[in-house]
Tab-separated table of C-alpha atoms in Angstrom:
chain	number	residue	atom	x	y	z
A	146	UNK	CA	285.724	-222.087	0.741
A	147	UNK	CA	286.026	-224.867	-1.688
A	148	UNK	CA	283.177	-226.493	-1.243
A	149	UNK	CA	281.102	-222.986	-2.038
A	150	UNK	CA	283.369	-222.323	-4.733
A	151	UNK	CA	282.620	-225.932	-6.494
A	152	UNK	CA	278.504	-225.312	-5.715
A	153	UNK	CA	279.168	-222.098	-7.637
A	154	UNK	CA	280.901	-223.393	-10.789
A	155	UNK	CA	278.118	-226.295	-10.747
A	156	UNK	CA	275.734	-223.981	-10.901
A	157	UNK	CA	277.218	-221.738	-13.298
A	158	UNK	CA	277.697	-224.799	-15.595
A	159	UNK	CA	274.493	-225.661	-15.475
A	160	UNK	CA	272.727	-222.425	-16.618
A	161	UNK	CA	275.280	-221.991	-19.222
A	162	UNK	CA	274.447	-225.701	-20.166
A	163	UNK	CA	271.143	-223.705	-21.678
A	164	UNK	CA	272.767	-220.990	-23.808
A	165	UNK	CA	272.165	-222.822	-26.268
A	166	UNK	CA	268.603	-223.003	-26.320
A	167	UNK	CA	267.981	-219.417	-25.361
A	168	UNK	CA	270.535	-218.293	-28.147
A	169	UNK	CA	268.065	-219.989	-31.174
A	170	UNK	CA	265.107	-218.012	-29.171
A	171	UNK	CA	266.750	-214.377	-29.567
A	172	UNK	CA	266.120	-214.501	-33.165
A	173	UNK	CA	269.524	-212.324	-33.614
A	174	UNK	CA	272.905	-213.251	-35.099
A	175	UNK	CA	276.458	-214.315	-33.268
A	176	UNK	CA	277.669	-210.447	-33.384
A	177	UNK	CA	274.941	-209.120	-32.267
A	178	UNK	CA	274.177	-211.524	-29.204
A	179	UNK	CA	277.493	-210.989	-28.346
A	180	UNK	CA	277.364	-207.487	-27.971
A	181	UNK	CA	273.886	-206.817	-26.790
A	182	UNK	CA	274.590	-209.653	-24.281
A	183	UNK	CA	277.805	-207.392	-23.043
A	184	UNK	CA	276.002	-204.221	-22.329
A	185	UNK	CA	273.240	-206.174	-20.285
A	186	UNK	CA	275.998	-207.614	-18.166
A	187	UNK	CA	278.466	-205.130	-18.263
A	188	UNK	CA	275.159	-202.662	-16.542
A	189	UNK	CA	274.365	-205.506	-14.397
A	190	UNK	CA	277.912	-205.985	-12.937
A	191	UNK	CA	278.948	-202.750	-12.525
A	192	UNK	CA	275.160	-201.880	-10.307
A	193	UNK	CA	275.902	-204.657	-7.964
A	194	UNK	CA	279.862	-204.045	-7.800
A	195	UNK	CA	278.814	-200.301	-6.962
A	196	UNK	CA	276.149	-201.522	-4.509
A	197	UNK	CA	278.344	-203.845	-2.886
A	198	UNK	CA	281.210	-201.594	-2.582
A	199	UNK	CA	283.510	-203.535	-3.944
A	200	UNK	CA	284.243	-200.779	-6.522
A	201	UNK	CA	285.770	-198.043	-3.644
A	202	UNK	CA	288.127	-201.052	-2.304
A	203	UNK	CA	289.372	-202.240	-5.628
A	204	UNK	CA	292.990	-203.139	-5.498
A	205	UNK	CA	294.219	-202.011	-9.326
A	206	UNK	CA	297.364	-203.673	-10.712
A	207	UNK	CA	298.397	-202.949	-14.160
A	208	UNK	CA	300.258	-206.219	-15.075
A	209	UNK	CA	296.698	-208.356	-13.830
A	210	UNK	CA	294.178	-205.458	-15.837
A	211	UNK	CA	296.270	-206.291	-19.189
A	212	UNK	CA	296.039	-210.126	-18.422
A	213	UNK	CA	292.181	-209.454	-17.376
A	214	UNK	CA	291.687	-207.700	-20.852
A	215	UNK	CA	293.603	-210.208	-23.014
A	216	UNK	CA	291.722	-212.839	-21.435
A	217	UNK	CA	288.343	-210.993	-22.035
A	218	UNK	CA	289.339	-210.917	-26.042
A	219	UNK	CA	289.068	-214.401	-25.916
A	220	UNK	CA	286.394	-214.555	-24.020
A	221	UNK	CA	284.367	-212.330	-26.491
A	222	UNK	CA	285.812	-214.258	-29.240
A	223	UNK	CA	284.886	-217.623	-27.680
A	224	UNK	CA	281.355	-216.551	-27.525
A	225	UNK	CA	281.315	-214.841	-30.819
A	226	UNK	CA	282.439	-218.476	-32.434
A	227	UNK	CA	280.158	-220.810	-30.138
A	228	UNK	CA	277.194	-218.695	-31.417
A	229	UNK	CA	278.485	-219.252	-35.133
A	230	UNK	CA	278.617	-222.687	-34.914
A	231	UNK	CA	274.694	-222.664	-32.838
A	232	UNK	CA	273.643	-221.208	-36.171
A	233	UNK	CA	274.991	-223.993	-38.292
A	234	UNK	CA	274.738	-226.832	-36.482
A	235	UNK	CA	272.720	-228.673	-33.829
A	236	UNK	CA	273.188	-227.177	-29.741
A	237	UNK	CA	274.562	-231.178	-29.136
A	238	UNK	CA	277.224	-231.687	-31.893
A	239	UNK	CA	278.415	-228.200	-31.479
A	240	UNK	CA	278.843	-228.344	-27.200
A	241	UNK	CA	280.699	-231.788	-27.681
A	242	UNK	CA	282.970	-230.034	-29.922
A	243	UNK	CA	283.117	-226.924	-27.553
A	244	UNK	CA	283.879	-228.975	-24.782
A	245	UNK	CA	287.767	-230.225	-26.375
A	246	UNK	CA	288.929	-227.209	-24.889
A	247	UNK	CA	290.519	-229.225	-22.093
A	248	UNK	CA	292.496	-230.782	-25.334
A	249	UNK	CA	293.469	-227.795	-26.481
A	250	UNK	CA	294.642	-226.550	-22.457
A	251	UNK	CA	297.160	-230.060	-22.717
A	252	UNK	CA	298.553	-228.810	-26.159
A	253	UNK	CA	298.840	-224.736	-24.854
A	254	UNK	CA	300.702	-226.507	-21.852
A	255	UNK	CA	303.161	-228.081	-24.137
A	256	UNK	CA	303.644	-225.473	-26.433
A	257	UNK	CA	303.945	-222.437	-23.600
A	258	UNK	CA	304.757	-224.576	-20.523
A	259	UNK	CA	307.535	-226.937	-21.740
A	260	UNK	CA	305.288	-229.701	-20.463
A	261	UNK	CA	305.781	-233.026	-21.990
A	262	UNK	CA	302.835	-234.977	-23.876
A	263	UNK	CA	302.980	-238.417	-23.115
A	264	UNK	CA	302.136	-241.303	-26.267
A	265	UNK	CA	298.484	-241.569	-24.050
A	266	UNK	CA	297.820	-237.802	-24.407
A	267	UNK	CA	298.989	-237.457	-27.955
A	268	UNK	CA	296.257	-241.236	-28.917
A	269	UNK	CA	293.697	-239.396	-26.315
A	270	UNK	CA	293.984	-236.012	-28.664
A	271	UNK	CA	293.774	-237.881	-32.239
A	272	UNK	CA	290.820	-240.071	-30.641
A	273	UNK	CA	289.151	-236.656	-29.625
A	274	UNK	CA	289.405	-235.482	-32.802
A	275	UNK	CA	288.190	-238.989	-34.871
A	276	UNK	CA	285.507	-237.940	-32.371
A	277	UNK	CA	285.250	-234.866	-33.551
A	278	UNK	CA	284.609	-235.933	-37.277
A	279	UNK	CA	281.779	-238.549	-36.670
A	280	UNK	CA	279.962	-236.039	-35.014
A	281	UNK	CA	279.848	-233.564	-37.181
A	282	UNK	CA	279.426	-235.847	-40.208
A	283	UNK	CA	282.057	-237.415	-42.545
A	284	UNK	CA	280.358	-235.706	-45.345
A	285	UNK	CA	281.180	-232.585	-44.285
A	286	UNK	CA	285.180	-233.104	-44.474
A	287	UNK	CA	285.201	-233.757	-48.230
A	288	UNK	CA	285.754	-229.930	-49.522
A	289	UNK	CA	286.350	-226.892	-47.264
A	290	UNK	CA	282.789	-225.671	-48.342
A	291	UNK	CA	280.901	-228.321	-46.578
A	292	UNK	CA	283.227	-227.781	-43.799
A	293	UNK	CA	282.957	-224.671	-43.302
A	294	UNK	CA	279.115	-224.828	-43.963
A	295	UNK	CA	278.878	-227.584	-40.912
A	296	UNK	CA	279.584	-225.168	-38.559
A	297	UNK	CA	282.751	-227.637	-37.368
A	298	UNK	CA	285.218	-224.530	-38.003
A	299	UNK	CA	283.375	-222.264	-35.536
A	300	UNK	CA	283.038	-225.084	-33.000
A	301	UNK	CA	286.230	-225.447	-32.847
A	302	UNK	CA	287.431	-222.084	-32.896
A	303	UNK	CA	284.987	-221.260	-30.021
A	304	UNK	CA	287.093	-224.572	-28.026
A	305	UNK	CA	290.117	-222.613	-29.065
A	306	UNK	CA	290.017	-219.399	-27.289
A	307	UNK	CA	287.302	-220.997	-24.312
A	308	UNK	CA	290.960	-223.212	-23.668
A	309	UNK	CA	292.822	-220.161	-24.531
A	310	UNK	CA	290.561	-218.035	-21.809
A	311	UNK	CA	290.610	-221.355	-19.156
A	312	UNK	CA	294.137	-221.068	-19.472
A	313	UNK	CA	294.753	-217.104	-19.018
A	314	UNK	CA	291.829	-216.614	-16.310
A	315	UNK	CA	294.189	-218.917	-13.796
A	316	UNK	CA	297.224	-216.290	-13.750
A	317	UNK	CA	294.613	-213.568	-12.614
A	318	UNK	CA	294.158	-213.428	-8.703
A	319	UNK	CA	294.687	-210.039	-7.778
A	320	UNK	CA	291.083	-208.217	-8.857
A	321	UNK	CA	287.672	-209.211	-7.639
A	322	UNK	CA	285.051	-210.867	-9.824
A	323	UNK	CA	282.973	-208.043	-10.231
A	324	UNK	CA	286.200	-206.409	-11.899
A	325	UNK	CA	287.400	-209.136	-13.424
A	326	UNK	CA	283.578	-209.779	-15.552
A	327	UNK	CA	282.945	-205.963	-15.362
A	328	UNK	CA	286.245	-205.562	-17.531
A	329	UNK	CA	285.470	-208.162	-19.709
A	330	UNK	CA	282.149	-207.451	-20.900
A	331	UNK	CA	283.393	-204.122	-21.278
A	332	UNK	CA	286.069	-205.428	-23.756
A	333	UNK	CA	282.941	-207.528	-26.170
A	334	UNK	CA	280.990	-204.331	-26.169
A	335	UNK	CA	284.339	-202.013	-27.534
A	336	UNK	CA	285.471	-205.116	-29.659
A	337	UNK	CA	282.213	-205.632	-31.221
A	338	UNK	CA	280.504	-202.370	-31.256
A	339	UNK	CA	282.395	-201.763	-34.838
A	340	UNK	CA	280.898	-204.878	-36.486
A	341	UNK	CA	277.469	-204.892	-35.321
A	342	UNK	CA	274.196	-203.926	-37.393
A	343	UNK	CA	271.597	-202.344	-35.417
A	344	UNK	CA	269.603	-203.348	-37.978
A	345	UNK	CA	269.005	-206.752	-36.249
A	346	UNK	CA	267.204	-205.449	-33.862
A	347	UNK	CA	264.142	-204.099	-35.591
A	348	UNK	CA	260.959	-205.811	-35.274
A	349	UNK	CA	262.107	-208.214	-32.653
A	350	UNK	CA	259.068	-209.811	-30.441
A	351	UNK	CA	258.866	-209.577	-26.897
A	352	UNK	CA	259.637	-213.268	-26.338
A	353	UNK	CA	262.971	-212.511	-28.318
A	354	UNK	CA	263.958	-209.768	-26.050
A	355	UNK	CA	263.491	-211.658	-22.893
A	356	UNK	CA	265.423	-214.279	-24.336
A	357	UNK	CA	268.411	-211.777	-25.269
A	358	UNK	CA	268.027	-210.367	-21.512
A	359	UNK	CA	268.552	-213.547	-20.209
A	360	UNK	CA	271.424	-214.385	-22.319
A	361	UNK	CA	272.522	-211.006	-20.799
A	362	UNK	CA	272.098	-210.588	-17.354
A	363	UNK	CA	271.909	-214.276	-16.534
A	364	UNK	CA	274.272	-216.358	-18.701
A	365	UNK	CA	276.842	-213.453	-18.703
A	366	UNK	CA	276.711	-211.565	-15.722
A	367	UNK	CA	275.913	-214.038	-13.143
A	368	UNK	CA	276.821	-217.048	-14.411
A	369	UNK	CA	280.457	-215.679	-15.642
A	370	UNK	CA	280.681	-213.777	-12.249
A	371	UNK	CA	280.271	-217.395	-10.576
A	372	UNK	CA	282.748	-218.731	-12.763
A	373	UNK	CA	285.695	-216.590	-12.031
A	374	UNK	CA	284.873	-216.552	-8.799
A	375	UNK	CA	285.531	-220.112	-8.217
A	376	UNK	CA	288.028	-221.711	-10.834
A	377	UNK	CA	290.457	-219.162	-8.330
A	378	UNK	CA	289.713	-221.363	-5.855
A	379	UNK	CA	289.915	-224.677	-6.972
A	380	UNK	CA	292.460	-226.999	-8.761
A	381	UNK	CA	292.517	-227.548	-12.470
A	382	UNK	CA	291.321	-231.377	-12.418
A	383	UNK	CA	288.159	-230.296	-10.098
A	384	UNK	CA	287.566	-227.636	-12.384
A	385	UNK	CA	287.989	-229.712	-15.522
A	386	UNK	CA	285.505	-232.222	-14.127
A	387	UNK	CA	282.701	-229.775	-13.229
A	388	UNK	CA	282.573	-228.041	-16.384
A	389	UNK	CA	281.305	-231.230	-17.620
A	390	UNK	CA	277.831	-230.019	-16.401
A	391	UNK	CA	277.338	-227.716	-19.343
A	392	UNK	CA	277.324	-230.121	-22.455
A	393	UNK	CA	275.657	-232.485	-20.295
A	394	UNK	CA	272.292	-229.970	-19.264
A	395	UNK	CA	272.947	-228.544	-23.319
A	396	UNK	CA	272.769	-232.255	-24.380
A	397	UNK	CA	269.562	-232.794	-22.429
A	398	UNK	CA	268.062	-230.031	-23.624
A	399	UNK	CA	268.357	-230.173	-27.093
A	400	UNK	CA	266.842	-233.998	-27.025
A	401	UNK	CA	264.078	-232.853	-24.688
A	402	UNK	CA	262.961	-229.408	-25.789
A	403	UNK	CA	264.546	-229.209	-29.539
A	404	UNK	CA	264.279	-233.159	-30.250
A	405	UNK	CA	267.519	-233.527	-31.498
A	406	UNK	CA	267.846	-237.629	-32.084
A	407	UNK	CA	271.998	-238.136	-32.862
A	408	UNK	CA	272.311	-241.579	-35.149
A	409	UNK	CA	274.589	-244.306	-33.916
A	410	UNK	CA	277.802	-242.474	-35.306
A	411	UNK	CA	277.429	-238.891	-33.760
A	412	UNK	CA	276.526	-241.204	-30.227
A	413	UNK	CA	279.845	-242.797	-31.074
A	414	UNK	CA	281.384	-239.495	-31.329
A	415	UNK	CA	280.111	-238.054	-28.544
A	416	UNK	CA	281.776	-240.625	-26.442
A	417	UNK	CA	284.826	-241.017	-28.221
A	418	UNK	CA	285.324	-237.038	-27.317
A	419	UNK	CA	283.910	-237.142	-23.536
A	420	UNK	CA	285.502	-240.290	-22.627
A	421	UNK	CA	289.269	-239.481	-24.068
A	422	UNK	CA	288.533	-236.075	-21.864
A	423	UNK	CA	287.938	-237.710	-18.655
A	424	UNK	CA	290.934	-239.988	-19.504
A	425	UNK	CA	293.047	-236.896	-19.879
A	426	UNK	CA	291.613	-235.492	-16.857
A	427	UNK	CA	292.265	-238.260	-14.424
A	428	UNK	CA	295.773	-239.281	-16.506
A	429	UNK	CA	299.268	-238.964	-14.391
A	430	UNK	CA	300.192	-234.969	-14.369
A	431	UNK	CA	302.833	-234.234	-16.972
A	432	UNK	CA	306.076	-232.714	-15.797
A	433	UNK	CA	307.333	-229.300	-16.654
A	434	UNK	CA	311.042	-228.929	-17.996
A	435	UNK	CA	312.219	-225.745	-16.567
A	436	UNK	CA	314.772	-223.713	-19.065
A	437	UNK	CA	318.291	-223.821	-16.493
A	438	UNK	CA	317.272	-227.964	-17.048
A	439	UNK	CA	318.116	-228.098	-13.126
A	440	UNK	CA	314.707	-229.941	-12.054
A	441	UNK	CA	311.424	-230.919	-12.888
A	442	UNK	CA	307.764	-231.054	-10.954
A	443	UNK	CA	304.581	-232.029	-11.769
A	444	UNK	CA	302.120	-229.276	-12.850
């Protein structure tokens, strides 16, 4: 079982390592990807969970559907932001800034968790973020226009809620991943459907729309139905490591196909944030201080 499950989330990594690349090809805005992208997966999903069967043997369970839901708002929202930030800013810089969501998992865990952050973490966070400024540009910090005109904000606002979704999808067990991504997508398309302009999608080429059904059915649908349908099945630190195959295929990508060339401070950034990631990854577990203060364990 866990050696599918971790040939699944490889694989799911690694199409989703070119979201990037299709999302500059759809010729449509963040909002509107979003959505569109939804309704493709949300038709998708719910075919194949009718065709399987899996819809008439659904186990329902109200506390796990509000915990499904919540976590789909910040799915939607994590997409929504990523997207943003694809606009504004190279596919390279703005993955390597996606991908300190494992930072911000270590922070939820001592904010919700009681878990303690060790002098390491806390250098290992500020290091990430140093990162996190040479990449983007140290040009761009100087007045909250340029910053928010780098795209940086997004970025990290899509790192945000992908940490804050990592985080939620691991208390959900009890539905199937066809319900589980059928729900979700569900959630973009009511979230979004008030905010989108339909206008978008006038005049759009062929090319574009293949490029918005693959976003769709392939980087949505499939690829999040592989992804929830593993992380449930492995531990955090194998999961952590494997999602590592998504800014790695994005990086490759946008040097090979998009010729992005990064100058000798975004390279340094780019390993400043990667390597204090691993470090965090493969660092002693913190403990957990439980409220009656009776004992401790490691998480």
């Amino acid at each position: 079982m866990q050696i599918r499950a971790m040939i699944n989330l490889t694989i799911s990594m690694a199409i989703f390592g070119s979201i990037g690349f299709f999302t500059k090809q759809t010729g449509i805005p963040a909002v509107e990807l979003v959505f569109i992208r939804c309704i493709f997966a949300t038709l998708f999903l719910g075919g194949l969970w009718l065709i399987t069967g899996g819809l008439k043997t659904e186990k329902w369970n109200k506390k796990q559907l509000i915990t499904t839901v919540l976590c789909g708002v910040f799915l939607v929202l994590n997409w929504v932001f990523l997207f943003k930030a694809f606009e504004e800013m190279s596919i390279s810089v703005a993955i390597s800034i996606y991908n300190l969501a494992p930072i911000f998992v270590l922070l939820l865990g001592a904010i919700l968790l009681a878990e303690k952050m060790s002098l390491p973490a806390i250098l290992a966070t500020t290091v990430c973020f140093f990162g996190s400024v040479l990449i983007v540009g140290i040009e761009h910090f100087q007045s909250l226009d340029q910053l928010f005109n780098s795209g940086f904000v997004w970025a990290l606002l899509s790192a945000i809620f992908y940490a804050l979704t990592m985080f939620t999808s691991k208390n959900i067990s009890g539905l199937s991943s066809y319900a589980l991504t059928f729900i979700q997508t569900t959630v973009g398309i009511v979230m979004l459907m008030p905010f989108c302009n339909f206008e978008v999608f006038e005049g759009l080429t062929t090319t574009n729309w293949l490029f918005i059904l693959g976003t769709g059915i392939i980087h949505t649908g499939f690829v999040y139905y592989l992804f929830f349908d593993s992380i449930r099945n492995l531990s955090t630190i194998i999961v952590s490591v494997l999602v590592f195959v998504d800014p790695v295929v994005a990086i490759l990508l946008d040097i090979i196909i998009l010729s992005f060339r990064p100058d000798l401070l975004q390279i340094l950034g780019i390993i400043l944030i990667f390597g204090s990631i691993i470090y965090i990854i493969f660092m002693p577990p913190p403990t957990v201080i439980r409220q009656n203060k009776k004992a401790s364990e490691p998480l």
